Tab-separated table of C-alpha atoms and ligand atoms in Angstrom:
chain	number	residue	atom	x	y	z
A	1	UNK	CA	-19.136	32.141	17.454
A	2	UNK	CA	-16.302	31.337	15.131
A	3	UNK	CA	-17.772	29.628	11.817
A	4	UNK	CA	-14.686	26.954	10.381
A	5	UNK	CA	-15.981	28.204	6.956
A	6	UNK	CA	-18.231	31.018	6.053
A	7	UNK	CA	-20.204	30.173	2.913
A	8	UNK	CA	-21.737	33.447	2.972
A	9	UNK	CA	-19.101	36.166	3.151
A	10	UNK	CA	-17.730	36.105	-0.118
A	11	UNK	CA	-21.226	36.061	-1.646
A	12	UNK	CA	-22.462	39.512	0.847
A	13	UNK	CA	-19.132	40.857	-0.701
A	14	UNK	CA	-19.741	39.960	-4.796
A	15	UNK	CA	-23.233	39.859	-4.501
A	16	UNK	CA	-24.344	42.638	-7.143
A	17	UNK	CA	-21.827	40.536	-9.485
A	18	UNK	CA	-22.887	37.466	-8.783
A	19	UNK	CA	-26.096	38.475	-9.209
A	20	UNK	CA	-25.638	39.385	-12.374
A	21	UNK	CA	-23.779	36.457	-13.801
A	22	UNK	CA	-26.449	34.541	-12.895
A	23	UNK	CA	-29.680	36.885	-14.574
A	24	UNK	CA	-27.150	36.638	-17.763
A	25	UNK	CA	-26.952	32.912	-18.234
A	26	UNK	CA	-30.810	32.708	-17.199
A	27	UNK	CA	-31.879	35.207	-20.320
A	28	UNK	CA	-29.105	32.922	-22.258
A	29	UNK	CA	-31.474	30.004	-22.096
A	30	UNK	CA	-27.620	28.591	-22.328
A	31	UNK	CA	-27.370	26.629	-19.332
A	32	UNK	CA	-25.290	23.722	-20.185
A	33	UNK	CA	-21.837	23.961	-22.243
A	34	UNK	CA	-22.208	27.251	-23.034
A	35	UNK	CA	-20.033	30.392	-23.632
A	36	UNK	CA	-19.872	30.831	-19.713
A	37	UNK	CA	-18.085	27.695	-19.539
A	38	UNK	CA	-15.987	28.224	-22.356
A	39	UNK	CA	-14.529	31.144	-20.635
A	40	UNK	CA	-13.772	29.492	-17.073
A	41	UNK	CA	-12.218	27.066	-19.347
A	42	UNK	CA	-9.984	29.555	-21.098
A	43	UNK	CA	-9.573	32.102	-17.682
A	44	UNK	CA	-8.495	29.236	-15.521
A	45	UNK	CA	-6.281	27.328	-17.401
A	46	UNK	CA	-4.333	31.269	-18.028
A	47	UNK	CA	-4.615	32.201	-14.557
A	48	UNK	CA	-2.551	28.339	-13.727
A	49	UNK	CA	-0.792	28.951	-16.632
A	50	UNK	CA	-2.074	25.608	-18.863
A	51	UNK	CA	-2.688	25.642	-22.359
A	52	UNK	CA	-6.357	23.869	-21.572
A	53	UNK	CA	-8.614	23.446	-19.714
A	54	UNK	CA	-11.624	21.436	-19.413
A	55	UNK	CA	-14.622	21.369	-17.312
A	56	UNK	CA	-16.349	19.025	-15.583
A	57	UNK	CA	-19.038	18.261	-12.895
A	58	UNK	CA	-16.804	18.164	-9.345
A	59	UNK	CA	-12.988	17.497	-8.236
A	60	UNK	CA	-14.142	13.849	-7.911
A	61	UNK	CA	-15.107	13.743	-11.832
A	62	UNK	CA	-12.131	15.850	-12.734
A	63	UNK	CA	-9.450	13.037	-11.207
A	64	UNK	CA	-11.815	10.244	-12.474
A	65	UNK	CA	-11.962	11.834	-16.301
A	66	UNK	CA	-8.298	13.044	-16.175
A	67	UNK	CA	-7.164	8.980	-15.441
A	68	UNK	CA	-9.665	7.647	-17.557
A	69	UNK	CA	-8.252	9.735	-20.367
A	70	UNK	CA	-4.788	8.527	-19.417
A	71	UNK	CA	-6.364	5.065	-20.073
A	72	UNK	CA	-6.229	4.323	-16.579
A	73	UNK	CA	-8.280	0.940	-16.372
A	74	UNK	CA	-9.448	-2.266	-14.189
A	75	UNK	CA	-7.017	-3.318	-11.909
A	76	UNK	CA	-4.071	-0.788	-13.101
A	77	UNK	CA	-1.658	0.200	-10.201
A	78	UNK	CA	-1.978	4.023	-9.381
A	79	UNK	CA	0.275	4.848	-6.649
A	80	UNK	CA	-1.009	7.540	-4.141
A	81	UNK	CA	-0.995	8.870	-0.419
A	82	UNK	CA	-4.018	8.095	2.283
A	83	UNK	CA	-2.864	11.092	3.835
A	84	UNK	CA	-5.971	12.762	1.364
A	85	UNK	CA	-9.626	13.303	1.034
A	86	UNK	CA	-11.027	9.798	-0.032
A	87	UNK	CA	-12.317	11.720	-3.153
A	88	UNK	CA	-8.082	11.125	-4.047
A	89	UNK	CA	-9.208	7.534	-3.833
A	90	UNK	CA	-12.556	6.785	-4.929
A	91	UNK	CA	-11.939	8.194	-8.423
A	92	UNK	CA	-9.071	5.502	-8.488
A	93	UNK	CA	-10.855	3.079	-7.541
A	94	UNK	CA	-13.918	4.436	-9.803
A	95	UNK	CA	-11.822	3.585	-12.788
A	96	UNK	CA	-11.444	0.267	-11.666
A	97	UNK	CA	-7.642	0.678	-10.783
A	98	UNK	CA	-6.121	-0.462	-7.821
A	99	UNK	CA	-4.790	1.898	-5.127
A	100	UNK	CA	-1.785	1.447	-3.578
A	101	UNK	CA	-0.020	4.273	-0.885
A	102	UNK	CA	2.904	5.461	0.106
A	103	UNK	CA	3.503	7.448	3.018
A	104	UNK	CA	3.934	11.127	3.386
A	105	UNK	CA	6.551	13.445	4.888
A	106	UNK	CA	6.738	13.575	8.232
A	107	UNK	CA	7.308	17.497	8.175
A	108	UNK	CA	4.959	18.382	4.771
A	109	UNK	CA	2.524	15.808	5.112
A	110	UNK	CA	2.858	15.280	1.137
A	111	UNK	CA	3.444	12.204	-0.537
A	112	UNK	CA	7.786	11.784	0.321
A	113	UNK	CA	9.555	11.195	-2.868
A	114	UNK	CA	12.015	8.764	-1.013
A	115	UNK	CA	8.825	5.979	-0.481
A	116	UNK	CA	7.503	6.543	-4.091
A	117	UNK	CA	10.924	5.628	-5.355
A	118	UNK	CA	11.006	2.303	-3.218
A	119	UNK	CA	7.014	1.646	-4.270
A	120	UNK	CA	7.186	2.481	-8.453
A	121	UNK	CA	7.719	-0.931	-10.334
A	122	UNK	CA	7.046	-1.873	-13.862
A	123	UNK	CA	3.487	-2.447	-12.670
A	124	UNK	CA	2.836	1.135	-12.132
A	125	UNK	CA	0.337	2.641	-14.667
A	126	UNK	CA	-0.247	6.358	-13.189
A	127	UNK	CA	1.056	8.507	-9.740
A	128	UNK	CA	-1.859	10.436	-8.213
A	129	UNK	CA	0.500	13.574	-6.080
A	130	UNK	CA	-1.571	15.474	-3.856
A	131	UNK	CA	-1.012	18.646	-3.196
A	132	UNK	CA	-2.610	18.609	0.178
A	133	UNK	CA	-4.151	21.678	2.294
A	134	UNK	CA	-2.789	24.112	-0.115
A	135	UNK	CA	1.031	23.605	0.396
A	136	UNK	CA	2.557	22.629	-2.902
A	137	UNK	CA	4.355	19.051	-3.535
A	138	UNK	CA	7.722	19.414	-5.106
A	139	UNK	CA	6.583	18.228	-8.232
A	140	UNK	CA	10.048	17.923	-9.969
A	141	UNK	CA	11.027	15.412	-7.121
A	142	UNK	CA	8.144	13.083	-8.463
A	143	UNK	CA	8.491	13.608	-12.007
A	144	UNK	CA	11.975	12.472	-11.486
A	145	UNK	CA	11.353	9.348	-10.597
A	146	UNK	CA	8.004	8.722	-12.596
A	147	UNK	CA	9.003	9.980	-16.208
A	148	UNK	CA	11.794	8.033	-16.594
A	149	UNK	CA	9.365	4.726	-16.256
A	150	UNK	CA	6.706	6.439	-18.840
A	151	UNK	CA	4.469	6.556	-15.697
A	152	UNK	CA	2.370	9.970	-15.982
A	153	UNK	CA	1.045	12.179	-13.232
A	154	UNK	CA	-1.925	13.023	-12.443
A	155	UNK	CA	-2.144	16.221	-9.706
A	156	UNK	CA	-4.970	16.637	-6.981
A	157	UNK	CA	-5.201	20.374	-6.802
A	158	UNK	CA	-8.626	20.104	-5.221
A	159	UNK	CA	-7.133	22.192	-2.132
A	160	UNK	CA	-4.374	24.270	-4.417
A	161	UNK	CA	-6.260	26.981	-6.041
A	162	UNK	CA	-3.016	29.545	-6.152
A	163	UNK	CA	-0.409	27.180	-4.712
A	164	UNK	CA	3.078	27.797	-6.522
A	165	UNK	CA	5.994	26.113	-6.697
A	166	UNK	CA	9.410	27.838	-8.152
A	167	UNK	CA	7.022	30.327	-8.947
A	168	UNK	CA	4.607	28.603	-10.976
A	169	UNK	CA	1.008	27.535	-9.886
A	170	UNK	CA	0.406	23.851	-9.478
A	171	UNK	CA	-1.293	21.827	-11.870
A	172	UNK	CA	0.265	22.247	-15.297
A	173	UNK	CA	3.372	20.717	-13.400
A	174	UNK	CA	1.963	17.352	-13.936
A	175	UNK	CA	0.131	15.947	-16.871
A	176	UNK	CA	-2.971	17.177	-16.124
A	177	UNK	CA	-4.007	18.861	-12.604
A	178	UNK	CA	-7.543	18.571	-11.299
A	179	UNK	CA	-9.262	21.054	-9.134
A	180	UNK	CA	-12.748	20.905	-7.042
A	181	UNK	CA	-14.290	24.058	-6.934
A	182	UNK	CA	-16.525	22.791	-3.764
A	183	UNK	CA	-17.667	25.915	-1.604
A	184	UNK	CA	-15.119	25.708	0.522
A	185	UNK	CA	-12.253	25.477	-1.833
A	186	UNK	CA	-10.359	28.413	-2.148
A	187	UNK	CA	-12.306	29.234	-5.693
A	188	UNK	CA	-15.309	27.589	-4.395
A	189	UNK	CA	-18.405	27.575	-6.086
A	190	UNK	CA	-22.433	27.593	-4.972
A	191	UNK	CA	-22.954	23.401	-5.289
A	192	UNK	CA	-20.793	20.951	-7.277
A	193	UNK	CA	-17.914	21.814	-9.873
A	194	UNK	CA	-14.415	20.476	-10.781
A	195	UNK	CA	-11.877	21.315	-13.644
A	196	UNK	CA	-8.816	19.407	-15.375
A	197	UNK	CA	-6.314	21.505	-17.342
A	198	UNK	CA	-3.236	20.028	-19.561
A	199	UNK	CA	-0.986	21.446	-21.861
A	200	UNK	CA	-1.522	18.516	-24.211
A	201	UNK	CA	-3.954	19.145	-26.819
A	202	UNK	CA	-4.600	15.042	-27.317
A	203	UNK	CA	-5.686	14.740	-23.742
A	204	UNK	CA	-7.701	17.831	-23.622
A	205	UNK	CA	-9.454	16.429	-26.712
A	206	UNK	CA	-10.010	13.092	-24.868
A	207	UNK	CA	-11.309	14.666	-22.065
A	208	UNK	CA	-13.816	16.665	-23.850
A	209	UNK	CA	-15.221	13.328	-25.001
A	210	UNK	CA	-15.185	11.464	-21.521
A	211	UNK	CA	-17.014	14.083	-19.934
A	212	UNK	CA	-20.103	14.443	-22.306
A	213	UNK	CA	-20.670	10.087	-23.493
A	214	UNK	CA	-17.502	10.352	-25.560
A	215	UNK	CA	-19.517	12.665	-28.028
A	216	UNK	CA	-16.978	14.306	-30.706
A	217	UNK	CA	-19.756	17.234	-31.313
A	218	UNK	CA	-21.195	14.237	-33.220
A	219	UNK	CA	-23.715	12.082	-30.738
A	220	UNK	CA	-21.385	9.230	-31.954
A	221	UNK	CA	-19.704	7.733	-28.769
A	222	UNK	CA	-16.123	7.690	-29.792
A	223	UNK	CA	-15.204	6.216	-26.407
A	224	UNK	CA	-17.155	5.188	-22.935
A	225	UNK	CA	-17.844	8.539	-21.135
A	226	UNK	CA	-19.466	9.934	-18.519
A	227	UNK	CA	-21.893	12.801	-17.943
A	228	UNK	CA	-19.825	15.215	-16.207
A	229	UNK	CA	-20.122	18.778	-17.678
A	230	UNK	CA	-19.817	22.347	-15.885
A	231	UNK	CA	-22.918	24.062	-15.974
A	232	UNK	CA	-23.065	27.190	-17.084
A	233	UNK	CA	-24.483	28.741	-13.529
A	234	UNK	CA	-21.626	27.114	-11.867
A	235	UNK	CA	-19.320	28.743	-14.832
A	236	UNK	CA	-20.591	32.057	-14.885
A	237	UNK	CA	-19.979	32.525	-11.308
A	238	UNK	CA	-17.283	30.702	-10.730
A	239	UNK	CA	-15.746	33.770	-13.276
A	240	UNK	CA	-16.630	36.083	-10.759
A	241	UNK	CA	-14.785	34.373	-8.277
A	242	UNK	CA	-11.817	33.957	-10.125
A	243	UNK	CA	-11.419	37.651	-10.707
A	244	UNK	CA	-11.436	38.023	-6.775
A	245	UNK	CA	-9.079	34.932	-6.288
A	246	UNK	CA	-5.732	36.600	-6.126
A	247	UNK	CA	-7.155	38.637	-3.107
A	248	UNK	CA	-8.816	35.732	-1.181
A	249	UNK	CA	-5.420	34.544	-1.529
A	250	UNK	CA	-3.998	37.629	0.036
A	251	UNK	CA	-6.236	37.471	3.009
A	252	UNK	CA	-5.696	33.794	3.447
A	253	UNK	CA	-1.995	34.218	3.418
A	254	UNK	CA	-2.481	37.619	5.951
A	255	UNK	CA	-4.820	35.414	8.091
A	256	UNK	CA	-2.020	32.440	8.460
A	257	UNK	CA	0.816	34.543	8.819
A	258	UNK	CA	-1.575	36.192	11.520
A	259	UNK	CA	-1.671	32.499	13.647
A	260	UNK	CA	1.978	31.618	13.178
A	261	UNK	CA	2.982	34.784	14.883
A	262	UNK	CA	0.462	34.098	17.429
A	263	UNK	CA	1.035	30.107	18.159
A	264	UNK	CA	5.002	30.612	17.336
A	265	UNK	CA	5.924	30.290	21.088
A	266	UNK	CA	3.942	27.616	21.336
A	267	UNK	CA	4.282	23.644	21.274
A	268	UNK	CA	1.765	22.910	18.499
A	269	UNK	CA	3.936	21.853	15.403
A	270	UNK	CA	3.154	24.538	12.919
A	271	UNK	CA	2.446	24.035	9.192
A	272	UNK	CA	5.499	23.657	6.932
A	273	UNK	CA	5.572	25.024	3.140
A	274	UNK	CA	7.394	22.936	1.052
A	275	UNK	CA	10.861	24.645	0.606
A	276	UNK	CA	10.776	26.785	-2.814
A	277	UNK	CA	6.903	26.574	-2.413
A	278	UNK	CA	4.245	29.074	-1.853
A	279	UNK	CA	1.748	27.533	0.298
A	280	UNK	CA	-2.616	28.783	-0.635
A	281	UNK	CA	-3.616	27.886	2.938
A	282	UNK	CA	-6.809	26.121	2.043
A	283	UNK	CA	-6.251	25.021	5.453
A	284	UNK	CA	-3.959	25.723	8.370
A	285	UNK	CA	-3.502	22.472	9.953
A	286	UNK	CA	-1.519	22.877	13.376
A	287	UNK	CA	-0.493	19.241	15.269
A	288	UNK	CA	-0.958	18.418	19.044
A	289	UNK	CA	-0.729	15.490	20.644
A	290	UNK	CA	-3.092	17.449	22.784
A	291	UNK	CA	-6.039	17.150	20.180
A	292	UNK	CA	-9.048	15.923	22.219
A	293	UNK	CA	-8.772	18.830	24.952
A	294	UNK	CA	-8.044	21.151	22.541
A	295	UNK	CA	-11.226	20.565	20.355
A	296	UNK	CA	-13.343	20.496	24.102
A	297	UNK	CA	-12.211	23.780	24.445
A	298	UNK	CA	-12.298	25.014	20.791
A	299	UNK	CA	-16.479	23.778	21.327
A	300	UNK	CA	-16.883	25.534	25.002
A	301	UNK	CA	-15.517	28.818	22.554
A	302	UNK	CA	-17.902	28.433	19.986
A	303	UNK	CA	-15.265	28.275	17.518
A	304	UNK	CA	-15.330	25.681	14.363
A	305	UNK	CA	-12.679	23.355	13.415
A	306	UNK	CA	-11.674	20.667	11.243
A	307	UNK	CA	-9.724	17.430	11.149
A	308	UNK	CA	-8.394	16.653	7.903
A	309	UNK	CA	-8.157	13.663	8.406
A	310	UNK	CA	-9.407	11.867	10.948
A	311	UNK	CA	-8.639	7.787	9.730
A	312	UNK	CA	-6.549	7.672	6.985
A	313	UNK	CA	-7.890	6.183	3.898
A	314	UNK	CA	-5.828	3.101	3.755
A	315	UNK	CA	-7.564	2.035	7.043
A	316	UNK	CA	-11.209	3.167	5.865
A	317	UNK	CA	-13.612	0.246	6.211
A	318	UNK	CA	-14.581	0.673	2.576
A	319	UNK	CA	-10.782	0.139	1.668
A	320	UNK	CA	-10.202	-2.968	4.320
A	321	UNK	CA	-10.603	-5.011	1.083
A	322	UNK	CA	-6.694	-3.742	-0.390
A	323	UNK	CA	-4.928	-5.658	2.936
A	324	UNK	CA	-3.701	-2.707	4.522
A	325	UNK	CA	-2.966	-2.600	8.037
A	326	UNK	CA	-1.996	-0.516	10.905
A	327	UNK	CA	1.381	0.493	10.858
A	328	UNK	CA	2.173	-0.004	7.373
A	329	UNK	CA	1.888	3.630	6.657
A	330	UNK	CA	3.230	5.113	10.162
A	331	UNK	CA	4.083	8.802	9.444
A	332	UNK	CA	-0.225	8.934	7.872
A	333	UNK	CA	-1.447	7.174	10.655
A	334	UNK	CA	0.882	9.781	13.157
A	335	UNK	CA	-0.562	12.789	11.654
A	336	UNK	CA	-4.288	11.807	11.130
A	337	UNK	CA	-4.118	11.472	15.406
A	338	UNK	CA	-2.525	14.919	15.653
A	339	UNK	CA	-3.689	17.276	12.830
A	340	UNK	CA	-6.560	20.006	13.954
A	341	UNK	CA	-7.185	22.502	11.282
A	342	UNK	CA	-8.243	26.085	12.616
A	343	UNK	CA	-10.837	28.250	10.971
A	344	UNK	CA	-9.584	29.938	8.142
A	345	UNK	CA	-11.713	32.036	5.758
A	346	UNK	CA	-11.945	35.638	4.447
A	347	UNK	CA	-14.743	36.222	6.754
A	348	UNK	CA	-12.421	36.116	9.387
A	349	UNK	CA	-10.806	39.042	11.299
A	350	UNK	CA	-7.297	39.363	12.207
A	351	UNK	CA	-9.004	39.565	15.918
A	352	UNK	CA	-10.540	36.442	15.706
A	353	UNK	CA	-7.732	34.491	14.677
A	354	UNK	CA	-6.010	36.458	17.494
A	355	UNK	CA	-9.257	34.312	19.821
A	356	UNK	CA	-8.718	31.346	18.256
A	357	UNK	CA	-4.525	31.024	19.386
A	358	UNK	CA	-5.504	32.247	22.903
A	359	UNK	CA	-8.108	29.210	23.423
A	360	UNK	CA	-5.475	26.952	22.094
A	361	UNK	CA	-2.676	28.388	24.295
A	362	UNK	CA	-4.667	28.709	27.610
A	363	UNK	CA	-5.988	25.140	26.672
A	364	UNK	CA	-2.227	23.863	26.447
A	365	UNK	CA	-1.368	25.841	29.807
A	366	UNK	CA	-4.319	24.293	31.268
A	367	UNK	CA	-3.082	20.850	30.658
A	368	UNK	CA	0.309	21.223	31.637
B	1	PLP	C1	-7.746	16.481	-1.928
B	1	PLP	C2	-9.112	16.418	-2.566
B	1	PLP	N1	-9.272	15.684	-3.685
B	1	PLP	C3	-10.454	15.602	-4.308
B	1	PLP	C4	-11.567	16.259	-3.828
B	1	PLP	C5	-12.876	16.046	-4.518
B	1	PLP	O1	-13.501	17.235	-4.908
B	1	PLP	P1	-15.104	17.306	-5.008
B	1	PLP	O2	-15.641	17.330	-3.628
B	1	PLP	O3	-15.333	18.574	-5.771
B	1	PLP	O4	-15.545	16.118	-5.763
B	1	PLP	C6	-11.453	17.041	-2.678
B	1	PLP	C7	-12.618	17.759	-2.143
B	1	PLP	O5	-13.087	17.518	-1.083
B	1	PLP	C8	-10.194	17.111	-2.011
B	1	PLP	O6	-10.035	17.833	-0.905
């Protein structure tokens, strides 16, 4: 059996210091915006290379807090891809702004800078870029055609822990970049826990308030806000994780390079990295038009997948209501009936990923 993700592994290997983080905020009696979170805070935003960074309760909460500080509002225009998780989307529409989409590259899969120029009007308030399974957008493509309109950006980094781009990580490319730190993340955590970090010192203040009732330190509600903190559990060993993240990073890399060698001769379209980009591999997404007999097979094996994802989000039942229809976004719609992500974890073995391309290539053979 081939597990898609292993929530386990990276816990057998940190255990004694994961143990430890969490006896230490126990005996704290600090378990909510404490010291531990203060330091994520601080050692994130460095390791990204942001000036700030700011905690909060998921990936979800991190978009919704980093528009809301933005003043992102009811029925504002924030243009996006559905080529996402609908997390991407719900904290739009959580603000009360309007979504609209624009489709993605038909070789990346990221939002294509030629459709966001034809979408952006004057009634654009915000662009949400998504920096989708790990493989960086070229973020200097979209700031070129958002800054000069005033229109800020706002980068999903949910699946970019250690994505780069000209050398830099992802996230303090844009105004403010939001991670998720869900388990399966690259820095994933044990339950819930998200992050925003900025370089501007106005916004990190703002987002301080949103995520605690729009408290100043005062219990005086300054502006609306939320409850979306880190806790300090989450924090503490979340720090652990982060000191191991640069290897995780290594192995995912080893582990992709590993099945491109292995599915290079064969007629899956392989993942792309954006050119000048260093892709994290959150997820190696290979497309078939072969899908269905390919996940038969991948079951028969006993080995996990993914399909990320399935219906894009501007056909979603719950999004019906924006008009969207089939067609309208053809390169999405194209690659959410051909993507088929393959395990990829640090609990893997070089061997197994070896398994895992041999199913797929005698499945192919099989069919034709
Ligand atoms: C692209 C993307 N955006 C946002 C999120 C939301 O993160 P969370 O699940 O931590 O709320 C996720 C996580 O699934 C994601 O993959």
């Amino acid at each position: 059996m081939i597990l898609a993700f292993d929530p386990c592994s990276e816990y057998r290997r940190h255990q004694h210091e994961i143990d430890s983080a969490i006896a230490r905020v126990l005996n704290s009696g600090q378990v909510i915006l404490g010291p531990e979170g203060a330091c994520f805070e601080e050692e994130f935003a460095a390791y990204v290379g942001a000036r700030y960074g700011v905690g909060v309760k998921s990936g979800t909460d991190a978009l919704i807090v980093a528009l809301r500080a933005l003043g992102i509002g009811a029925d504002d225009e924030v243009l996006t891809v559905a080529n996402t998780a609908v997390p991407t989307v719900a904290a739009i529409r959580a603000t009360g702004a309007i979504p609209r989409f624009v489709d993605v590259d038909p070789v990346t899969l990221l939002m294509d800078a030629d459709h966001l120029q034809a979408a952006i009007s004057s009634q654009t308030r915000c662009v949400v870029a998504v920096h989708l399974y790990g493989n960086p957008l070229d973020m200097q493509q979209i700031k070129a055609i958002a800054a000069p309109r005033g229109v800020p950006i706002v980068a999903d980094c949910a699946q970019a822990h250690g994505a780069q781009f000209g050398g830099r990580h992802v996230g303090p490319d844009a105004d403010i970049g939001c991670y998720s730190f869900y388990p399966t993340k690259n820095l994933g955590g044990f339950g819930d826990a998200g992050l925003c970090t900025t370089d501007d010192a106005r916004l990190a203040a703002q987002m301080r308030r949103i995520r605690m009732y729009g408290f100043d330190g005062d219990r005086v509600a300054q502006c609306e806000g939320l409850c979306s903190r880190l806790d300090e559990l989450q924090a503490a060993m979340l720090r652990v994780k982060l000191r191991h993240l640069d290897k995780v990073l290594l192995v995912r890399r080893r582990l992709a390079e590993r099945y491109t060698h292995s599915l290079s001769e064969s007629d899956f379209v392989l993942p792309a990295t954006t050119p000048g980009g260093r892709h994290a591999y959150h997820q190696y997404v290979v497309r078939t038009s072969q899908r269905t007999t390919l996940m038969e097979e991948l079951q028969r094996a006993q080995i996990g997948y993914g399909i990320h994802y399935p219906v894009p989000v501007h056909l979603m039942p719950a999004y019906a209501w924006l008009g969207y229809r089939p067609g309208d976004l053809p390169v999405t719609e194209r690659a959410a009936e051909e993507v088929l992500s393959l395990p990829l974890h640090v609990g893997l073995s070089e061997n197994e990923i070896r398994d895992v391309a041999s199913v797929l290539r005698g499945a192919v053979q099989a069919v034709t």
